[in-house]
Structures are given as C-alpha cells and as structure tokens.
PDB file of N, CA and C in Angstrom:
ATOM      1  N   MET A  12       0.837  -1.183   0.000  1.00  0.00           N
ATOM      2  CA  MET A  12       0.000   0.000   0.000  1.00  0.00           C
ATOM      3  C   MET A  12       0.883   1.247   0.000  1.00  0.00           C
ATOM      4  N   LYS A  13       0.571   2.175  -0.876  1.00  0.00           N
ATOM      5  CA  LYS A  13       1.261   3.460  -0.896  1.00  0.00           C
ATOM      6  C   LYS A  13       0.614   4.351   0.157  1.00  0.00           C
ATOM      7  N   MET A  14       1.438   4.979   0.990  1.00  0.00           N
ATOM      8  CA  MET A  14       0.892   5.841   2.029  1.00  0.00           C
ATOM      9  C   MET A  14       0.205   7.043   1.388  1.00  0.00           C
ATOM     10  N   ARG A  15      -0.988   7.332   1.881  1.00  0.00           N
ATOM     11  CA  ARG A  15      -1.750   8.485   1.393  1.00  0.00           C
ATOM     12  C   ARG A  15      -1.766   9.550   2.480  1.00  0.00           C
ATOM     13  N   VAL A  16      -1.456  10.776   2.084  1.00  0.00           N
ATOM     14  CA  VAL A  16      -1.452  11.900   3.013  1.00  0.00           C
ATOM     15  C   VAL A  16      -2.289  13.011   2.399  1.00  0.00           C
ATOM     16  N   THR A  17      -3.270  13.504   3.161  1.00  0.00           N
ATOM     17  CA  THR A  17      -4.074  14.625   2.689  1.00  0.00           C
ATOM     18  C   THR A  17      -3.810  15.837   3.580  1.00  0.00           C
ATOM     19  N   TYR A  18      -3.986  17.014   2.993  1.00  0.00           N
ATOM     20  CA  TYR A  18      -3.677  18.274   3.674  1.00  0.00           C
ATOM     21  C   TYR A  18      -4.868  19.207   3.519  1.00  0.00           C
ATOM     22  N   ASP A  19      -5.513  19.522   4.634  1.00  0.00           N
ATOM     23  CA  ASP A  19      -6.621  20.475   4.641  1.00  0.00           C
ATOM     24  C   ASP A  19      -6.047  21.832   5.036  1.00  0.00           C
ATOM     25  N   VAL A  20      -5.831  22.672   4.035  1.00  0.00           N
ATOM     26  CA  VAL A  20      -5.191  23.969   4.253  1.00  0.00           C
ATOM     27  C   VAL A  20      -6.011  24.828   5.203  1.00  0.00           C
ATOM     28  N   LYS A  21      -7.336  24.859   5.003  1.00  0.00           N
ATOM     29  CA  LYS A  21      -8.205  25.707   5.832  1.00  0.00           C
ATOM     30  C   LYS A  21      -8.184  25.284   7.291  1.00  0.00           C
ATOM     31  N   ALA A  22      -8.179  23.981   7.541  1.00  0.00           N
ATOM     32  CA  ALA A  22      -8.182  23.477   8.918  1.00  0.00           C
ATOM     33  C   ALA A  22      -6.780  23.436   9.512  1.00  0.00           C
ATOM     34  N   GLY A  23      -5.761  23.508   8.664  1.00  0.00           N
ATOM     35  CA  GLY A  23      -4.389  23.424   9.151  1.00  0.00           C
ATOM     36  C   GLY A  23      -4.046  22.039   9.676  1.00  0.00           C
ATOM     37  N   MET A  24      -4.614  21.001   9.018  1.00  0.00           N
ATOM     38  CA  MET A  24      -4.414  19.625   9.473  1.00  0.00           C
ATOM     39  C   MET A  24      -3.991  18.729   8.310  1.00  0.00           C
ATOM     40  N   VAL A  25      -3.196  17.730   8.640  1.00  0.00           N
ATOM     41  CA  VAL A  25      -2.783  16.693   7.701  1.00  0.00           C
ATOM     42  C   VAL A  25      -3.339  15.377   8.214  1.00  0.00           C
ATOM     43  N   TYR A  26      -3.778  14.503   7.291  1.00  0.00           N
ATOM     44  CA  TYR A  26      -4.254  13.177   7.685  1.00  0.00           C
ATOM     45  C   TYR A  26      -3.397  12.136   6.982  1.00  0.00           C
ATOM     46  N   VAL A  27      -2.813  11.226   7.764  1.00  0.00           N
ATOM     47  CA  VAL A  27      -1.995  10.139   7.240  1.00  0.00           C
ATOM     48  C   VAL A  27      -2.810   8.856   7.347  1.00  0.00           C
ATOM     49  N   TYR A  28      -3.154   8.284   6.195  1.00  0.00           N
ATOM     50  CA  TYR A  28      -3.930   7.042   6.150  1.00  0.00           C
ATOM     51  C   TYR A  28      -2.994   5.856   6.335  1.00  0.00           C
ATOM     52  N   LEU A  29      -3.347   4.947   7.229  1.00  0.00           N
ATOM     53  CA  LEU A  29      -2.572   3.732   7.443  1.00  0.00           C
ATOM     54  C   LEU A  29      -3.264   2.521   6.827  1.00  0.00           C
ATOM     55  N   VAL A  30      -4.397   2.757   6.190  1.00  0.00           N
ATOM     56  CA  VAL A  30      -5.146   1.750   5.434  1.00  0.00           C
ATOM     57  C   VAL A  30      -5.510   2.379   4.090  1.00  0.00           C
ATOM     58  N   ASP A  31      -5.955   1.552   3.139  1.00  0.00           N
ATOM     59  CA  ASP A  31      -6.286   2.077   1.809  1.00  0.00           C
ATOM     60  C   ASP A  31      -7.420   3.089   1.838  1.00  0.00           C
ATOM     61  N   ALA A  32      -8.465   2.791   2.612  1.00  0.00           N
ATOM     62  CA  ALA A  32      -9.631   3.679   2.683  1.00  0.00           C
ATOM     63  C   ALA A  32     -10.298   3.523   4.042  1.00  0.00           C
ATOM     64  N   ILE A  33     -10.959   4.580   4.475  1.00  0.00           N
ATOM     65  CA  ILE A  33     -11.712   4.555   5.731  1.00  0.00           C
ATOM     66  C   ILE A  33     -13.161   4.867   5.383  1.00  0.00           C
ATOM     67  N   ALA A  34     -14.031   3.894   5.610  1.00  0.00           N
ATOM     68  CA  ALA A  34     -15.452   4.066   5.302  1.00  0.00           C
ATOM     69  C   ALA A  34     -16.097   4.997   6.327  1.00  0.00           C
ATOM     70  N   PRO A  35     -17.157   5.705   5.930  1.00  0.00           N
ATOM     71  CA  PRO A  35     -17.872   6.550   6.890  1.00  0.00           C
ATOM     72  C   PRO A  35     -18.303   5.727   8.110  1.00  0.00           C
ATOM     73  N   GLY A  36     -17.984   6.219   9.285  1.00  0.00           N
ATOM     74  CA  GLY A  36     -18.344   5.540  10.525  1.00  0.00           C
ATOM     75  C   GLY A  36     -17.394   4.440  10.950  1.00  0.00           C
ATOM     76  N   GLU A  37     -16.376   4.144  10.141  1.00  0.00           N
ATOM     77  CA  GLU A  37     -15.437   3.065  10.478  1.00  0.00           C
ATOM     78  C   GLU A  37     -14.528   3.439  11.647  1.00  0.00           C
ATOM     79  N   ALA A  38     -14.138   4.696  11.723  1.00  0.00           N
ATOM     80  CA  ALA A  38     -13.310   5.161  12.842  1.00  0.00           C
ATOM     81  C   ALA A  38     -14.239   5.424  14.022  1.00  0.00           C
ATOM     82  N   VAL A  39     -14.264   4.480  14.952  1.00  0.00           N
ATOM     83  CA  VAL A  39     -15.227   4.561  16.060  1.00  0.00           C
ATOM     84  C   VAL A  39     -14.610   5.097  17.345  1.00  0.00           C
ATOM     85  N   ARG A  40     -13.292   5.205  17.378  1.00  0.00           N
ATOM     86  CA  ARG A  40     -12.635   5.695  18.595  1.00  0.00           C
ATOM     87  C   ARG A  40     -11.488   6.615  18.201  1.00  0.00           C
ATOM     88  N   GLN A  41     -11.443   7.779  18.832  1.00  0.00           N
ATOM     89  CA  GLN A  41     -10.370   8.732  18.594  1.00  0.00           C
ATOM     90  C   GLN A  41      -9.624   8.965  19.904  1.00  0.00           C
ATOM     91  N   VAL A  42      -8.304   8.995  19.796  1.00  0.00           N
ATOM     92  CA  VAL A  42      -7.457   9.252  20.956  1.00  0.00           C
ATOM     93  C   VAL A  42      -6.625  10.487  20.650  1.00  0.00           C
ATOM     94  N   ILE A  43      -6.709  11.480  21.519  1.00  0.00           N
ATOM     95  CA  ILE A  43      -5.925  12.704  21.359  1.00  0.00           C
ATOM     96  C   ILE A  43      -4.568  12.481  22.000  1.00  0.00           C
ATOM     97  N   ALA A  44      -3.525  12.733  21.220  1.00  0.00           N
ATOM     98  CA  ALA A  44      -2.160  12.542  21.706  1.00  0.00           C
ATOM     99  C   ALA A  44      -1.406  13.858  21.582  1.00  0.00           C
ATOM    100  N   GLY A  45      -0.656  14.187  22.577  1.00  0.00           N
ATOM    101  CA  GLY A  45       0.142  15.402  22.529  1.00  0.00           C
ATOM    102  C   GLY A  45      -0.606  16.603  23.069  1.00  0.00           C
ATOM    103  N   GLU A  46       0.133  17.659  23.245  1.00  0.00           N
ATOM    104  CA  GLU A  46      -0.440  18.903  23.749  1.00  0.00           C
ATOM    105  C   GLU A  46      -1.164  19.644  22.630  1.00  0.00           C
ATOM    106  N   ASP A  47      -2.197  20.368  22.978  1.00  0.00           N
ATOM    107  CA  ASP A  47      -2.941  21.194  22.019  1.00  0.00           C
ATOM    108  C   ASP A  47      -3.447  20.393  20.820  1.00  0.00           C
ATOM    109  N   MET A  48      -3.910  19.180  21.076  1.00  0.00           N
ATOM    110  CA  MET A  48      -4.428  18.305  20.015  1.00  0.00           C
ATOM    111  C   MET A  48      -3.434  18.177  18.866  1.00  0.00           C
ATOM    112  N   ALA A  49      -2.165  17.961  19.170  1.00  0.00           N
ATOM    113  CA  ALA A  49      -1.137  17.837  18.141  1.00  0.00           C
ATOM    114  C   ALA A  49      -1.404  16.655  17.224  1.00  0.00           C
ATOM    115  N   ALA A  50      -2.048  15.597  17.746  1.00  0.00           N
ATOM    116  CA  ALA A  50      -2.359  14.417  16.940  1.00  0.00           C
ATOM    117  C   ALA A  50      -3.644  13.779  17.442  1.00  0.00           C
ATOM    118  N   VAL A  51      -4.420  13.255  16.500  1.00  0.00           N
ATOM    119  CA  VAL A  51      -5.614  12.485  16.833  1.00  0.00           C
ATOM    120  C   VAL A  51      -5.480  11.142  16.130  1.00  0.00           C
ATOM    121  N   LEU A  52      -5.519  10.062  16.902  1.00  0.00           N
ATOM    122  CA  LEU A  52      -5.395   8.709  16.365  1.00  0.00           C
ATOM    123  C   LEU A  52      -6.787   8.134  16.169  1.00  0.00           C
ATOM    124  N   ASP A  53      -7.078   7.604  14.981  1.00  0.00           N
ATOM    125  CA  ASP A  53      -8.382   7.016  14.670  1.00  0.00           C
ATOM    126  C   ASP A  53      -8.279   5.493  14.665  1.00  0.00           C
ATOM    127  N   PHE A  54      -9.157   4.829  15.442  1.00  0.00           N
ATOM    128  CA  PHE A  54      -9.170   3.372  15.553  1.00  0.00           C
ATOM    129  C   PHE A  54     -10.507   2.818  15.084  1.00  0.00           C
ATOM    130  N   ASP A  55     -10.478   1.576  14.561  1.00  0.00           N
ATOM    131  CA  ASP A  55     -11.726   0.910  14.195  1.00  0.00           C
ATOM    132  C   ASP A  55     -12.264   0.120  15.392  1.00  0.00           C
ATOM    133  N   ALA A  56     -13.380  -0.576  15.197  1.00  0.00           N
ATOM    134  CA  ALA A  56     -14.040  -1.301  16.286  1.00  0.00           C
ATOM    135  C   ALA A  56     -13.186  -2.435  16.842  1.00  0.00           C
ATOM    136  N   ASP A  57     -12.235  -2.942  16.050  1.00  0.00           N
ATOM    137  CA  ASP A  57     -11.360  -4.025  16.506  1.00  0.00           C
ATOM    138  C   ASP A  57     -10.074  -3.507  17.140  1.00  0.00           C
ATOM    139  N   GLY A  58      -9.927  -2.187  17.216  1.00  0.00           N
ATOM    140  CA  GLY A  58      -8.743  -1.603  17.829  1.00  0.00           C
ATOM    141  C   GLY A  58      -7.594  -1.340  16.873  1.00  0.00           C
ATOM    142  N   TRP A  59      -7.812  -1.532  15.574  1.00  0.00           N
ATOM    143  CA  TRP A  59      -6.765  -1.268  14.590  1.00  0.00           C
ATOM    144  C   TRP A  59      -6.660   0.230  14.319  1.00  0.00           C
ATOM    145  N   LEU A  60      -5.427   0.723  14.257  1.00  0.00           N
ATOM    146  CA  LEU A  60      -5.172   2.128  13.951  1.00  0.00           C
ATOM    147  C   LEU A  60      -5.373   2.351  12.456  1.00  0.00           C
ATOM    148  N   LEU A  61      -6.296   3.236  12.104  1.00  0.00           N
ATOM    149  CA  LEU A  61      -6.640   3.506  10.710  1.00  0.00           C
ATOM    150  C   LEU A  61      -5.861   4.675  10.126  1.00  0.00           C
ATOM    151  N   GLY A  62      -5.626   5.695  10.948  1.00  0.00           N
ATOM    152  CA  GLY A  62      -4.956   6.885  10.462  1.00  0.00           C
ATOM    153  C   GLY A  62      -4.669   7.852  11.591  1.00  0.00           C
ATOM    154  N   VAL A  63      -3.909   8.874  11.247  1.00  0.00           N
ATOM    155  CA  VAL A  63      -3.482   9.864  12.232  1.00  0.00           C
ATOM    156  C   VAL A  63      -3.685  11.257  11.647  1.00  0.00           C
ATOM    157  N   GLU A  64      -4.367  12.112  12.400  1.00  0.00           N
ATOM    158  CA  GLU A  64      -4.545  13.510  12.007  1.00  0.00           C
ATOM    159  C   GLU A  64      -3.540  14.343  12.793  1.00  0.00           C
ATOM    160  N   LEU A  65      -2.811  15.200  12.085  1.00  0.00           N
ATOM    161  CA  LEU A  65      -1.740  15.983  12.704  1.00  0.00           C
ATOM    162  C   LEU A  65      -1.896  17.463  12.398  1.00  0.00           C
ATOM    163  N   SER A  66      -1.547  18.286  13.360  1.00  0.00           N
ATOM    164  CA  SER A  66      -1.536  19.730  13.159  1.00  0.00           C
ATOM    165  C   SER A  66      -0.356  20.094  12.265  1.00  0.00           C
ATOM    166  N   THR A  67      -0.602  20.899  11.232  1.00  0.00           N
ATOM    167  CA  THR A  67       0.474  21.268  10.313  1.00  0.00           C
ATOM    168  C   THR A  67       1.534  22.137  10.973  1.00  0.00           C
ATOM    169  N   SER A  68       1.203  22.749  12.089  1.00  0.00           N
ATOM    170  CA  SER A  68       2.180  23.613  12.763  1.00  0.00           C
ATOM    171  C   SER A  68       3.370  22.823  13.285  1.00  0.00           C
ATOM    172  N   ARG A  69       3.232  21.510  13.366  1.00  0.00           N
ATOM    173  CA  ARG A  69       4.307  20.678  13.902  1.00  0.00           C
ATOM    174  C   ARG A  69       4.962  19.796  12.839  1.00  0.00           C
ATOM    175  N   LEU A  70       4.677  20.063  11.572  1.00  0.00           N
ATOM    176  CA  LEU A  70       5.167  19.201  10.504  1.00  0.00           C
ATOM    177  C   LEU A  70       6.225  19.886   9.655  1.00  0.00           C
ATOM    178  N   HIS A  71       7.093  19.074   9.085  1.00  0.00           N
ATOM    179  CA  HIS A  71       8.135  19.567   8.192  1.00  0.00           C
ATOM    180  C   HIS A  71       7.494  19.988   6.865  1.00  0.00           C
ATOM    181  N   PRO A  72       7.918  21.094   6.291  1.00  0.00           N
ATOM    182  CA  PRO A  72       7.347  21.570   5.026  1.00  0.00           C
ATOM    183  C   PRO A  72       7.431  20.547   3.888  1.00  0.00           C
ATOM    184  N   ASP A  73       8.421  19.653   3.910  1.00  0.00           N
ATOM    185  CA  ASP A  73       8.540  18.639   2.860  1.00  0.00           C
ATOM    186  C   ASP A  73       7.335  17.706   2.844  1.00  0.00           C
ATOM    187  N   LEU A  74       6.783  17.381   4.013  1.00  0.00           N
ATOM    188  CA  LEU A  74       5.592  16.526   4.066  1.00  0.00           C
ATOM    189  C   LEU A  74       4.395  17.267   3.478  1.00  0.00           C
ATOM    190  N   LEU A  75       4.256  18.519   3.807  1.00  0.00           N
ATOM    191  CA  LEU A  75       3.139  19.310   3.276  1.00  0.00           C
ATOM    192  C   LEU A  75       3.220  19.433   1.756  1.00  0.00           C
ATOM    193  N   ALA A  76       4.424  19.478   1.224  1.00  0.00           N
ATOM    194  CA  ALA A  76       4.616  19.633  -0.218  1.00  0.00           C
ATOM    195  C   ALA A  76       4.136  18.417  -1.003  1.00  0.00           C
ATOM    196  N   VAL A  77       4.188  17.229  -0.414  1.00  0.00           N
ATOM    197  CA  VAL A  77       3.782  16.015  -1.135  1.00  0.00           C
ATOM    198  C   VAL A  77       2.369  15.571  -0.789  1.00  0.00           C
ATOM    199  N   ALA A  78       1.731  16.230   0.161  1.00  0.00           N
ATOM    200  CA  ALA A  78       0.380  15.847   0.579  1.00  0.00           C
ATOM    201  C   ALA A  78      -0.651  16.302  -0.451  1.00  0.00           C
ATOM    202  N   GLN A  79      -1.707  15.511  -0.596  1.00  0.00           N
ATOM    203  CA  GLN A  79      -2.830  15.852  -1.481  1.00  0.00           C
ATOM    204  C   GLN A  79      -3.673  16.923  -0.799  1.00  0.00           C
ATOM    205  N   GLN A  80      -3.789  18.099  -1.411  1.00  0.00           N
ATOM    206  CA  GLN A  80      -4.569  19.177  -0.802  1.00  0.00           C
ATOM    207  C   GLN A  80      -6.055  18.929  -1.006  1.00  0.00           C
ATOM    208  N   ILE A  81      -6.830  19.002   0.090  1.00  0.00           N
ATOM    209  CA  ILE A  81      -8.266  18.743   0.019  1.00  0.00           C
ATOM    210  C   ILE A  81      -9.101  19.934   0.457  1.00  0.00           C
ATOM    211  N   GLY A  82      -8.482  20.972   0.951  1.00  0.00           N
ATOM    212  CA  GLY A  82      -9.274  22.107   1.421  1.00  0.00           C
ATOM    213  C   GLY A  82      -8.587  23.407   1.185  1.00  0.00           C
TER     214      GLY A  82
END
C-alpha cells in the first residue's frame, strides 16, 4: 500500500492514512495525543489504527509539499 497523506489547508491539518480507505463511521474511537491536540489517532471497532490527524504547525514543510490538498 502506498501511504496516502491529505492536507486540509483551511483546517491546518494533515491526515496520514494507514489503510487504503476509511469508510464513513469506520473510525469509532479517537485518541488525542500530545499537547494542544497535536495528533488524533483514529481506531476501528477491533482496535486497529486507521490513520493519524496531525496539526500542520508541527510538521516539516517537505511533508506538506507532497500531501494531497483537500481544502
């Protein structure tokens, strides 16, 4: 699987997918990690980590340059 990274410019957030796709409602549990909501981990009902949402303020510009812009 090729890692997919999306970048929501308006929200100032990047999402790193750890699976090919996340169906609506599949992420049933979110865990906030870090100070000031620096990261939100999304888990499915079986406890598998689906993806990670990160604040762009803490990311290297090179990652933002290759991310798919969605907003």
